[in-house]
Short mmCIF file of C-alpha atoms in Angstrom, two decimals:
data_model
loop_
_atom_site.label_atom_id
_atom_site.label_comp_id
_atom_site.label_asym_id
_atom_site.label_seq_id
_atom_site.Cartn_x
_atom_site.Cartn_y
_atom_site.Cartn_z
CA MET A 214 0.15 -0.05 -0.12
CA SER A 215 2.08 2.95 -1.36
CA GLU A 216 0.13 5.39 0.34
CA ASP A 217 1.44 9.06 0.76
CA THR A 218 4.30 8.66 2.89
CA ASP A 219 3.87 12.64 4.12
CA THR A 220 0.08 12.42 4.97
CA ILE A 221 0.88 9.42 7.29
CA LEU A 222 3.84 11.03 8.77
CA LYS A 223 1.81 14.25 8.97
CA ASN A 224 -1.15 12.33 10.42
CA ILE A 225 1.29 10.80 13.13
CA GLN A 226 3.43 13.89 13.72
CA SER A 227 0.32 15.59 14.84
CA GLY A 228 -0.46 12.82 17.64
CA ASN A 229 -2.90 10.81 15.63
CA LEU A 230 -2.80 7.48 17.57
CA GLN A 231 -4.99 5.15 15.33
CA GLU A 232 -2.83 6.27 12.64
CA PHE A 233 0.10 5.04 14.11
CA GLU A 234 -1.78 2.27 15.17
CA LYS A 235 -2.43 1.21 11.31
CA LEU A 236 0.89 1.76 10.37
CA PHE A 237 2.08 -0.50 13.35
CA ARG A 238 -0.67 -3.47 12.64
CA GLU A 239 0.60 -3.02 8.76
CA TYR A 240 4.07 -3.63 9.36
CA TYR A 241 4.81 -5.21 12.49
CA PRO A 242 4.73 -8.79 10.96
CA LEU A 243 6.50 -8.24 8.07
CA LEU A 244 9.51 -5.89 9.78
CA CYS A 245 9.69 -8.83 12.37
CA HIS A 246 9.88 -11.29 9.55
CA TYR A 247 12.66 -9.19 8.01
CA ALA A 248 14.75 -8.71 11.57
CA LEU A 249 14.61 -12.28 11.99
CA ARG A 250 16.47 -12.71 8.81
CA PHE A 251 19.33 -11.19 10.69
CA VAL A 252 18.94 -12.22 14.52
CA ARG A 253 17.25 -15.40 13.67
CA ASP A 254 15.34 -15.09 17.48
CA THR A 255 11.88 -14.25 17.28
CA ASN A 256 11.46 -12.72 20.63
CA GLN A 257 14.71 -10.83 19.79
CA SER A 258 13.11 -9.63 16.27
CA GLU A 259 10.21 -8.68 18.05
CA GLU A 260 11.78 -6.78 20.43
CA ILE A 261 13.44 -4.85 17.88
CA VAL A 262 10.84 -3.86 15.90
CA GLN A 263 8.59 -2.74 19.07
CA GLU A 264 11.60 -0.40 20.25
CA LEU A 265 11.90 1.10 16.60
CA PHE A 266 7.77 2.00 16.85
CA CYS A 267 8.28 3.63 20.04
CA GLN A 268 11.35 5.48 18.82
CA LEU A 269 9.05 6.13 16.34
CA TRP A 270 6.49 8.04 18.01
CA GLU A 271 8.89 9.67 20.83
CA ASN A 272 10.56 11.45 17.64
CA ARG A 273 8.14 11.85 15.52
CA LYS A 274 8.01 15.36 15.67
CA THR A 275 11.80 15.96 14.67
CA LEU A 276 11.35 13.01 12.37
CA LYS A 277 12.25 13.84 8.67
CA ILE A 278 12.15 11.28 5.85
CA HIS A 279 13.16 11.33 2.55
CA THR A 280 12.18 7.92 0.96
CA SER A 281 9.41 6.60 1.54
CA LEU A 282 7.97 5.47 5.17
CA LYS A 283 8.25 1.79 3.90
CA ALA A 284 11.56 1.98 2.47
CA TYR A 285 12.49 4.04 6.41
CA LEU A 286 11.21 1.40 8.26
CA TYR A 287 12.82 -1.71 6.86
CA LYS A 288 16.34 0.57 6.98
CA ALA A 289 15.76 1.03 10.35
CA THR A 290 14.87 -2.18 11.34
CA TYR A 291 17.75 -3.24 9.18
CA PHE A 292 20.28 -1.01 11.14
CA ASN A 293 18.78 -2.09 14.81
CA SER A 294 19.57 -5.48 13.70
CA LEU A 295 22.85 -5.35 12.98
CA GLN A 296 23.33 -3.34 16.19
CA VAL A 297 22.32 -6.02 18.22
CA LEU A 298 24.67 -8.69 16.21
CA ARG A 299 27.23 -6.31 16.90
CA LYS A 300 26.87 -6.25 20.68
CA ARG A 301 26.11 -9.77 20.67
CA GLY A 302 29.61 -10.00 19.52
CA VAL A 303 30.99 -11.92 15.80
CA LYS A 304 31.70 -15.06 17.21
CA LYS A 305 28.42 -16.01 19.19
CA LYS A 306 26.88 -14.68 16.04
CA TYR A 307 28.36 -17.13 14.13
CA GLN A 308 27.42 -19.75 16.56
CA GLU A 309 23.93 -19.15 16.51
CA TYR A 310 23.91 -18.60 13.12
CA ILE A 311 24.86 -22.40 12.70
CA LYS A 312 22.68 -23.54 15.70
CA ASN A 313 19.60 -21.70 13.95
CA ASN A 314 20.17 -22.66 10.60
CA LYS A 315 18.67 -25.70 11.08
CA GLN A 316 15.91 -24.27 12.70
CA GLU A 317 15.46 -21.93 9.72
CA ASN A 318 13.61 -24.58 7.08
CA SER A 319 11.01 -24.61 9.87
CA LEU A 320 10.05 -20.81 9.93
CA PRO A 321 7.58 -19.98 7.22
CA ILE A 322 9.22 -17.57 5.68
CA ASP A 323 12.03 -17.46 3.20
CA SER A 324 9.82 -18.03 0.40
CA VAL A 325 7.46 -15.50 1.08
CA GLU A 326 8.53 -11.91 -0.41
CA GLU A 327 8.01 -9.42 2.14
CA LYS A 328 7.15 -6.27 0.47
CA ASP A 329 3.61 -6.46 -0.87
CA ILE A 330 2.70 -9.73 -0.78
CA HIS A 331 1.35 -9.22 2.61
CA ASN A 332 -0.76 -6.04 1.93
CA ILE A 333 -2.26 -7.59 -1.27
CA VAL A 334 -3.68 -10.91 0.47
CA ASN A 335 -4.97 -8.58 3.38
CA ARG A 336 -6.57 -6.16 1.46
CA THR A 337 -8.20 -8.74 -0.43
CA LEU A 338 -9.10 -10.68 2.83
CA THR A 339 -10.84 -7.27 3.72
CA ASN A 340 -12.26 -6.27 0.60
CA LEU A 341 -14.20 -9.44 0.05
CA PRO A 342 -17.86 -9.94 1.92
CA ASP A 343 -17.66 -10.65 5.45
CA ARG A 344 -19.44 -13.73 5.34
CA CYS A 345 -17.06 -14.64 2.34
CA SER A 346 -13.52 -14.15 4.37
CA GLN A 347 -14.95 -15.69 7.04
CA ILE A 348 -15.70 -19.05 5.14
CA PHE A 349 -12.41 -18.71 3.71
CA LYS A 350 -10.49 -18.54 6.79
CA MET A 351 -12.28 -21.02 8.41
CA SER A 352 -11.62 -23.55 5.25
CA ARG A 353 -7.74 -22.14 4.67
CA PHE A 354 -6.84 -21.06 8.40
CA GLU A 355 -8.77 -23.63 10.58
CA GLY A 356 -8.65 -26.39 8.24
CA LEU A 357 -12.51 -27.09 8.32
CA LYS A 358 -14.10 -28.96 6.19
CA TYR A 359 -17.10 -27.69 4.24
CA GLN A 360 -19.67 -29.65 5.73
CA GLU A 361 -17.95 -28.30 9.30
CA ILE A 362 -18.07 -24.82 7.88
CA ALA A 363 -21.88 -25.01 6.61
CA ASP A 364 -22.86 -26.81 9.83
CA LYS A 365 -21.19 -24.36 12.05
CA LEU A 366 -22.31 -21.35 10.23
CA SER A 367 -25.98 -23.10 9.15
CA ILE A 368 -25.68 -22.45 5.63
CA SER A 369 -25.52 -25.45 2.92
CA VAL A 370 -22.72 -26.85 1.63
CA LYS A 371 -23.58 -25.14 -1.94
CA THR A 372 -23.15 -21.69 -0.09
CA VAL A 373 -19.90 -22.59 1.30
CA GLU A 374 -18.90 -23.75 -1.94
CA ALA A 375 -19.87 -20.52 -4.22
CA ASN A 376 -18.35 -18.26 -1.21
CA MET A 377 -14.79 -20.62 -1.89
CA GLY A 378 -14.82 -19.98 -5.34
CA LYS A 379 -15.69 -16.40 -4.93
CA ALA A 380 -12.46 -15.82 -2.84
CA LEU A 381 -10.54 -17.59 -4.66
CA LYS A 382 -11.27 -15.71 -7.75
CA ALA A 383 -10.56 -12.41 -6.14
CA PHE A 384 -6.96 -13.90 -4.92
CA ARG A 385 -6.39 -15.16 -8.08
CA LYS A 386 -7.09 -11.41 -9.59
CA SER A 387 -5.18 -9.40 -7.03
CA LEU A 388 -2.22 -11.70 -7.12
CA LYS A 389 -2.08 -12.68 -10.96
CA ASP A 390 1.12 -10.21 -11.66
CA TYR A 391 2.72 -11.62 -8.36
CA ILE A 392 2.36 -15.12 -9.38
CA GLY A 393 3.48 -14.70 -12.84
CA ILE A 394 6.67 -13.38 -11.79
CA ILE A 395 7.51 -16.16 -9.84
CA VAL A 396 5.78 -18.85 -12.49
CA LEU A 397 6.88 -17.98 -15.31
CA MET B 939 -0.40 -12.38 -23.32
CA LYS B 940 -3.36 -14.44 -22.86
CA LYS B 941 -6.81 -12.99 -22.53
CA ASN B 942 -8.60 -13.19 -19.13
CA THR B 943 -10.71 -15.66 -19.58
CA SER B 944 -11.90 -15.87 -15.89
CA HIS B 945 -15.91 -15.62 -16.76
CA LYS B 946 -15.94 -19.26 -18.31
CA ILE B 947 -14.01 -20.40 -15.14
CA GLU B 948 -15.86 -22.41 -12.48
CA TRP B 949 -13.97 -21.15 -9.59
CA GLU B 950 -15.98 -23.21 -7.00
CA ILE B 951 -15.20 -26.25 -8.79
CA ILE B 952 -11.23 -25.34 -8.57
CA SER B 953 -11.78 -24.67 -4.86
CA LYS B 954 -13.13 -27.67 -4.39
CA TYR B 955 -10.63 -29.23 -5.67
CA LEU B 956 -7.89 -27.33 -4.19
CA SER B 957 -9.56 -28.01 -1.01
CA GLY B 958 -9.83 -31.73 -0.83
CA GLU B 959 -13.25 -31.66 -1.39
CA MET B 960 -13.81 -33.77 -3.78
CA SER B 961 -15.20 -37.27 -3.84
CA ALA B 962 -13.16 -39.86 -5.79
CA GLU B 963 -14.90 -39.79 -8.68
CA GLU B 964 -15.55 -36.31 -8.88
CA LYS B 965 -11.58 -35.60 -9.04
CA LEU B 966 -11.34 -38.28 -11.65
CA THR B 967 -13.62 -36.62 -13.83
CA PHE B 968 -11.87 -32.81 -13.20
CA GLU B 969 -8.34 -34.48 -13.47
CA LYS B 970 -9.50 -35.20 -17.03
CA LEU B 971 -10.66 -32.13 -17.68
CA ILE B 972 -7.46 -30.69 -16.60
CA ASP B 973 -5.22 -32.42 -18.80
CA SER B 974 -7.39 -31.99 -21.88
CA ASN B 975 -6.97 -28.16 -21.38
CA PRO B 976 -3.98 -26.69 -20.60
CA GLU B 977 -5.34 -23.23 -19.95
CA TYR B 978 -7.59 -24.74 -17.63
CA ALA B 979 -4.92 -26.24 -15.96
CA GLU B 980 -2.28 -23.40 -16.03
CA ILE B 981 -4.93 -21.82 -13.92
CA VAL B 982 -5.92 -24.66 -11.31
CA SER B 983 -1.93 -24.83 -10.59
CA ALA B 984 -1.52 -20.46 -10.53
CA SER B 985 -4.56 -20.70 -8.10
CA ASN B 986 -2.84 -23.79 -5.56
CA LYS B 987 -0.20 -21.68 -5.61
CA ASP B 988 -1.93 -18.38 -4.56
CA LEU B 989 -3.42 -20.79 -1.52
CA GLY B 990 -0.30 -21.59 -0.54
CA LEU B 991 1.17 -18.09 -0.58
CA ILE B 992 -2.00 -17.02 1.53
CA GLN B 993 -1.37 -19.64 4.05
CA GLU B 994 2.12 -18.54 4.23
CA VAL B 995 0.93 -14.92 4.98
CA ASN B 996 -1.01 -16.09 7.80
CA LYS B 997 1.72 -18.19 9.24
CA VAL B 998 3.86 -14.91 9.17
CA GLN B 999 1.12 -13.51 10.81
CA GLN B 1000 0.34 -16.09 13.36
CA LEU B 1001 4.22 -16.25 14.50
CA PHE B 1002 4.29 -12.37 15.48
CA ASN B 1003 1.34 -11.55 17.56
CA VAL B 1004 0.10 -8.15 16.35
CA ASP B 1005 -2.35 -7.28 19.17
CA ALA B 1006 -0.15 -8.36 22.09
CA ALA B 1007 2.48 -6.34 20.37
CA TRP B 1008 0.38 -3.62 20.21
CA SER B 1009 -0.87 -3.44 22.94
CA ALA B 1010 2.80 -3.27 24.91
CA VAL B 1011 3.98 -0.48 22.39
CA LYS B 1012 0.58 1.43 23.61
CA SER B 1013 1.83 1.44 27.31
CA ASN B 1014 5.39 2.51 26.53
CA LEU B 1015 4.71 5.25 24.05
CA SER B 1016 5.01 8.48 26.30
CA ASN B 1017 2.64 10.98 26.23
CA SER B 1018 0.38 9.65 23.83
CA LYS B 1019 -2.69 11.47 24.90
CA LYS B 1020 -1.09 14.98 24.86
CA ASN B 1021 -1.46 15.54 21.45
CA ASN B 1022 -4.29 13.73 20.51
CA THR B 1023 -6.36 16.01 18.02
CA LEU B 1024 -9.62 14.06 18.62
CA LYS B 1025 -12.55 16.28 19.38
CA ALA B 1026 -15.86 15.45 20.60
CA VAL B 1027 -18.75 16.83 18.32
CA PRO B 1028 -21.99 16.90 20.36
CA LEU B 1029 -24.87 15.15 19.45
CA PHE B 1030 -27.50 17.58 21.29
CA SER B 1031 -27.00 20.95 22.32
CA PHE B 1032 -28.21 21.64 25.69
CA GLN B 1033 -28.89 24.89 26.84
CA ASN B 1034 -27.85 24.17 30.40
CA THR B 1035 -24.55 22.44 30.27
CA ARG B 1036 -24.58 21.54 33.97
CA THR B 1037 -27.64 19.51 33.54
CA LEU B 1038 -25.94 17.78 30.90
CA ILE B 1039 -22.99 17.21 32.67
CA GLN B 1040 -25.13 15.81 35.90
CA ILE B 1041 -26.86 13.24 33.19
CA ALA B 1042 -23.71 12.42 31.66
CA ALA B 1043 -21.90 12.08 35.38
CA MET B 1044 -24.52 9.62 36.31
CA LEU B 1045 -24.74 7.69 33.08
CA VAL B 1046 -20.96 7.43 33.70
CA ILE B 1047 -21.34 6.15 37.27
CA THR B 1048 -24.15 3.85 36.58
CA ILE B 1049 -22.47 2.06 33.52
CA GLY B 1050 -19.42 2.01 35.35
CA LEU B 1051 -20.73 0.49 38.57
CA GLY B 1052 -22.41 -2.13 36.19
CA LEU B 1053 -19.37 -2.88 34.36
CA ALA B 1054 -17.13 -2.87 37.06
CA SER B 1055 -19.33 -5.26 39.31
CA TYR B 1056 -19.68 -7.43 35.72
CA HIS B 1057 -16.02 -7.71 35.52
CA ILE B 1058 -15.20 -8.23 39.18
CA TYR B 1059 -17.74 -10.72 39.00
CA THR B 1060 -17.05 -12.14 35.67
CA ASP B 1061 -12.76 -12.15 35.93
CA LYS B 1062 -12.26 -12.52 40.19
CA LEU B 1063 -15.44 -15.02 41.06
CA ALA B 1064 -15.64 -17.07 38.31
CA PRO B 1065 -12.23 -16.65 36.53
CA TYR B 1066 -12.33 -19.97 35.00
CA GLN B 1067 -14.36 -21.45 31.89
CA SER B 1068 -14.21 -24.24 30.30
CA ILE B 1069 -15.03 -26.33 27.27
CA SER B 1070 -15.21 -30.03 26.31
CA SER B 1071 -16.13 -32.32 23.52
CA GLU B 1072 -18.14 -35.36 23.47
CA LEU B 1073 -16.57 -38.71 22.72
CA TYR B 1074 -17.85 -38.68 18.92
CA GLU B 1075 -16.48 -35.07 18.21
CA SER B 1076 -13.41 -33.58 17.08
CA GLY B 1077 -12.29 -30.58 15.77
CA LYS B 1078 -14.11 -28.06 18.45
CA SER B 1079 -11.49 -25.13 18.80
CA ILE B 1080 -11.14 -22.24 20.90
CA THR B 1081 -9.21 -18.91 21.02
CA LEU B 1082 -8.07 -17.80 24.51
CA ALA B 1083 -8.00 -14.40 25.57
CA ASP B 1084 -4.27 -14.17 24.69
CA GLY B 1085 -4.77 -15.43 21.39
CA SER B 1086 -3.87 -18.94 21.62
CA ILE B 1087 -5.88 -21.96 19.56
CA VAL B 1088 -6.36 -25.03 21.19
CA ASN B 1089 -7.90 -27.58 18.98
CA LEU B 1090 -9.65 -30.34 21.17
CA ASN B 1091 -10.09 -33.99 20.45
CA GLY B 1092 -13.07 -35.96 20.55
CA LYS B 1093 -14.17 -36.82 24.84
CA SER B 1094 -11.51 -34.01 26.05
CA GLU B 1095 -11.73 -30.79 28.28
CA LEU B 1096 -9.97 -28.00 28.68
CA VAL B 1097 -10.56 -25.59 32.05
CA TYR B 1098 -9.02 -21.88 31.19
CA GLU B 1099 -9.08 -18.41 32.90
CA LYS B 1100 -11.06 -16.33 30.77
CA SER B 1101 -8.45 -13.01 30.95
CA PHE B 1102 -4.80 -14.47 31.88
CA SER B 1103 -4.49 -12.11 34.52
CA GLY B 1104 -1.49 -13.27 36.89
CA ASN B 1105 2.25 -13.56 35.51
CA GLU B 1106 1.86 -17.13 33.95
CA ARG B 1107 -1.43 -18.35 31.26
CA ARG B 1108 -2.47 -21.26 33.13
CA VAL B 1109 -4.82 -24.08 31.62
CA LYS B 1110 -6.18 -27.44 32.90
CA LEU B 1111 -6.56 -30.54 30.40
CA THR B 1112 -8.37 -33.83 30.36
CA GLY B 1113 -7.66 -35.77 27.15
CA GLU B 1114 -6.02 -34.87 23.97
CA ALA B 1115 -5.53 -31.53 22.33
CA PHE B 1116 -3.25 -29.51 20.01
CA PHE B 1117 -2.02 -26.23 21.05
CA THR B 1118 -0.76 -23.26 18.60
CA ILE B 1119 0.54 -21.09 21.93
CA THR B 1120 0.71 -17.10 21.09
CA LYS B 1121 4.30 -15.91 22.12
CA ASN B 1122 4.98 -14.09 25.26
CA PRO B 1123 7.76 -14.38 26.98
CA ALA B 1124 6.50 -12.44 29.53
CA LYS B 1125 4.11 -14.95 30.63
CA PRO B 1126 4.48 -18.64 30.54
CA PHE B 1127 1.66 -20.47 29.25
CA ILE B 1128 1.29 -23.95 31.73
CA ILE B 1129 -0.85 -26.82 30.97
CA SER B 1130 -1.88 -29.15 33.92
CA VAL B 1131 -2.47 -32.48 32.56
CA GLY B 1132 -2.80 -35.85 34.62
CA ASN B 1133 0.33 -35.78 37.08
CA ALA B 1134 2.11 -33.53 34.65
CA GLU B 1135 2.87 -29.85 33.54
CA VAL B 1136 3.58 -28.50 30.36
CA ARG B 1137 5.48 -25.27 29.84
CA VAL B 1138 5.91 -22.96 26.90
CA LEU B 1139 6.56 -19.68 26.05
CA GLY B 1140 4.84 -19.74 22.30
CA THR B 1141 4.89 -22.88 20.14
CA SER B 1142 2.47 -25.92 18.74
CA PHE B 1143 2.23 -28.77 20.28
CA ASN B 1144 -0.15 -31.94 21.08
CA VAL B 1145 -0.57 -33.19 24.38
CA ASN B 1146 -2.49 -36.56 24.72
CA ALA B 1147 -3.31 -37.78 28.60
CA SER B 1148 -4.94 -41.18 29.26
CA ASN B 1149 -4.78 -42.56 32.87
CA LYS B 1150 -1.18 -41.86 33.89
CA HIS B 1151 -0.16 -41.70 30.77
CA VAL B 1152 0.86 -38.16 29.20
CA GLU B 1153 2.29 -37.65 25.55
CA VAL B 1154 3.56 -34.63 24.06
CA LEU B 1155 4.76 -34.04 20.44
CA VAL B 1156 5.94 -30.92 19.34
CA GLU B 1157 5.52 -29.11 16.10
CA THR B 1158 7.14 -25.63 16.55
CA GLY B 1159 9.32 -24.36 19.17
CA LYS B 1160 10.50 -25.30 22.29
CA VAL B 1161 8.22 -27.30 25.54
CA GLN B 1162 9.06 -27.87 28.83
CA PHE B 1163 7.65 -31.10 29.99
CA SER B 1164 8.08 -31.78 33.56
CA LEU B 1165 6.22 -33.66 37.02
CA ALA B 1166 3.61 -31.46 38.35
CA LYS B 1167 5.05 -32.00 42.10
CA GLU B 1168 8.91 -31.86 40.87
CA PRO B 1169 9.14 -28.96 38.45
CA ASN B 1170 12.83 -29.83 38.64
CA ASN B 1171 12.38 -33.22 37.06
CA LYS B 1172 11.71 -32.29 33.42
CA ILE B 1173 12.52 -32.41 29.64
CA ILE B 1174 13.00 -30.14 27.27
CA LEU B 1175 11.57 -30.88 23.85
CA GLU B 1176 12.01 -29.67 20.53
CA LYS B 1177 10.80 -29.82 16.85
CA GLY B 1178 9.94 -33.30 16.46
CA ASP B 1179 10.02 -34.44 19.57
CA PHE B 1180 8.25 -36.54 21.45
CA GLY B 1181 8.04 -36.98 25.02
CA ILE B 1182 6.51 -39.75 27.45
CA LEU B 1183 5.53 -39.22 30.79
CA GLN B 1184 4.88 -42.94 32.42
CA ASP B 1185 4.58 -43.90 35.73
CA ASP B 1186 6.80 -40.89 36.98
CA LEU B 1187 9.29 -41.76 33.84
CA LEU B 1188 9.94 -38.61 31.76
CA GLU B 1189 11.45 -39.97 28.23
CA LYS B 1190 12.28 -38.15 25.02
CA THR B 1191 11.88 -40.17 21.82
CA ILE B 1192 10.69 -40.02 18.20
CA GLN B 1193 6.81 -40.31 17.01
CA LYS B 1194 7.10 -42.93 14.26
CA ASP B 1195 3.65 -43.20 13.89
CA GLU B 1196 2.84 -40.86 10.51
CA ASN B 1197 -0.68 -40.86 11.60
CA TYR B 1198 -0.23 -39.64 15.00
CA LEU B 1199 -1.95 -36.06 14.35
CA SER B 1200 -3.97 -37.13 11.77
CA TRP B 1201 -7.31 -36.27 14.28
CA LYS B 1202 -6.34 -32.62 13.41
CA THR B 1203 -4.60 -32.70 10.00
CA HIS B 1204 -6.91 -35.05 8.51
CA LEU B 1205 -3.84 -36.67 6.50
CA MET B 1206 -3.45 -40.48 6.79
CA VAL B 1207 -1.04 -42.64 5.36
CA PHE B 1208 -0.73 -45.93 5.39
CA LYS B 1209 2.06 -48.45 4.33
CA ALA B 1210 1.56 -52.25 4.06
CA MET B 1211 -0.60 -51.90 7.43
CA SER B 1212 -3.41 -54.19 8.63
CA LEU B 1213 -6.47 -53.55 8.10
CA GLN B 1214 -7.12 -53.33 11.55
CA ASP B 1215 -4.26 -51.20 12.25
CA VAL B 1216 -5.73 -48.67 9.28
CA ALA B 1217 -9.35 -48.65 11.24
CA LYS B 1218 -7.38 -47.66 14.59
CA VAL B 1219 -6.55 -44.80 12.50
CA ILE B 1220 -9.58 -44.25 11.24
CA ASN B 1221 -11.27 -44.18 14.50
CA ARG B 1222 -9.00 -41.59 15.69
CA THR B 1223 -9.10 -39.28 12.90
CA TYR B 1224 -12.96 -39.20 12.63
CA GLN B 1225 -14.08 -40.00 15.98
CA VAL B 1226 -16.05 -43.46 15.09
CA ASN B 1227 -15.78 -47.02 15.98
CA ILE B 1228 -15.04 -49.95 13.48
CA GLU B 1229 -15.81 -53.56 13.70
CA PHE B 1230 -15.26 -56.44 11.33
CA ASN B 1231 -17.91 -59.32 11.04
CA ASP B 1232 -14.84 -61.29 9.69
CA THR B 1233 -12.00 -61.49 11.19
CA ALA B 1234 -10.08 -63.30 8.27
CA ILE B 1235 -10.16 -59.49 6.61
CA GLN B 1236 -8.48 -57.76 9.40
CA ASN B 1237 -4.81 -58.74 8.29
CA LEU B 1238 -5.38 -57.39 4.66
CA PRO B 1239 -2.21 -55.08 3.74
CA ILE B 1240 -3.51 -51.54 3.07
CA THR B 1241 -0.97 -48.98 1.02
CA THR B 1242 -2.55 -45.70 0.61
CA SER B 1243 -2.96 -42.12 1.49
CA PHE B 1244 -5.97 -39.93 2.48
CA ASN B 1245 -5.79 -36.28 2.60
CA GLN B 1246 -8.54 -34.40 3.96
CA THR B 1247 -10.82 -37.00 2.52
CA PRO B 1248 -14.50 -37.16 3.84
CA LEU B 1249 -15.01 -40.28 5.99
CA THR B 1250 -17.28 -42.20 3.41
CA ASP B 1251 -15.05 -42.00 0.36
CA VAL B 1252 -12.14 -43.25 2.71
CA LEU B 1253 -14.36 -46.52 3.50
CA GLU B 1254 -15.00 -46.30 -0.14
CA ASN B 1255 -11.72 -46.41 -1.32
CA LEU B 1256 -10.51 -49.03 1.37
CA CYS B 1257 -13.50 -52.01 0.58
CA ARG B 1258 -13.52 -51.80 -3.29
CA PRO B 1259 -10.23 -53.22 -4.11
CA HIS B 1260 -10.69 -56.08 -1.30
CA ASN B 1261 -14.22 -56.81 -2.03
CA LEU B 1262 -15.76 -55.65 1.23
CA SER B 1263 -18.74 -53.75 2.03
CA TYR B 1264 -19.61 -51.55 5.11
CA GLU B 1265 -22.49 -50.40 6.75
CA LYS B 1266 -22.26 -47.50 8.81
CA ASN B 1267 -24.60 -46.50 11.47
CA GLY B 1268 -24.16 -43.18 13.11
CA ASN B 1269 -20.51 -43.52 14.29
CA GLN B 1270 -20.58 -47.26 14.38
CA ILE B 1271 -19.37 -48.87 11.34
CA ILE B 1272 -19.00 -52.46 10.37
CA LEU B 1273 -16.67 -54.07 7.56
CA LYS B 1274 -17.78 -57.01 6.04
CA LYS B 1275 -16.87 -59.23 3.32
CA GLU B 1276 -18.70 -58.99 0.16
CA LEU B 1277 -20.93 -62.40 -0.61
CA LYS B 1278 -21.01 -62.28 -4.13
#
């Protein structure tokens, strides 16, 4: 979502907490995920990002961003992560790297490009009718069968099918350009 | 570039196929259709990739709990209120503002008292709540106050705190459940189960308890598994580890049974397994009870796999090649030799 950096920043600078929360919610998982690449510790990556946002709020008045807000957040996360690594010391870092490298595969992360895919998915999901996204989540995220969803929501399996189809189509439409790059 | 042909495409059917909701027959027909139509095949494969991506995005979001993080950050923000530019717009204009203030004050006090007593009642007097499942019921799930998710297997019960107010998150389990715990290093999540205690910070794992025997299988993260009465008698389990507590003895091993979590995943793999053992897995997965009317068929070797397949299709697939038939009556199923 490449919203106008200036407007968001101005809103935040004037103390608009809702806008700040929106920004936080949008970027928190992405930045944590990004920091995780360097520090290889989910707790630490969360700490880094939480601190970053606290600083951002504290220094909002004096803050000047010349690039996009997104680029700024990623860059700051990167620098703060490196700082953490420096504190940890190179030797320890290497050990941890080796130790955690095995775990890397278990993190459901590396194949997801953090850039915009999260936003595309989230936006598509929120733009679906409520019932439709609810059904989609129940099926894909909670692993419920169509019949189970139908029972829970007191609707017919046909309705579940129709909504699932609708969601799938919407996702195909919004992810078209993205997947195109990967597949071809 | 190809033209967008999506108006001809039957998304419902693609979705049904990719969600594993088709019967074997439907699947066969659909796969034939894909084979004969490369454009269609392309869309199905792209959609399948979409679903994979969406799942990954969801996983990353689950990995980091935005709600918990936001409340942590929010409480740390200094002078967050000072510059708040929100202005209340009056709904009614009272000529006498004092009356308005008086009414407002009364309302605030009344509602406040009501809310306060409600909270005191629900949180302090009755801080615990429970969810339980019947014998033939699985897949019941609950999201706890901290965002953690618990999937209950059949005949199980979970007692939990409505709002984890203390410095730990404690629940009590009877039976079996799969836990996906929201990360919170400040508040360990503790499961009391039988004579054991399972302590975690944030991870996903399965706990299965039956009289004096407790099993823990870890899917992600780290879990501390200990005796309730001796917290120092403990083992640490990591991804893939399988811990057993039997007669006060803790043991760390590996779970070789590929179908251990089938009750949750609905994924079953059978490699030259006897029909009798296959039936046990199915019983566990679908919360049914399979019996045989002929002991001769119990040892038939079965090699196949099922992913999210409806029970009737599973039974159908097992029976057909061996010339068997089945009779289903509620949760009771009888497998028979076909007499033809």
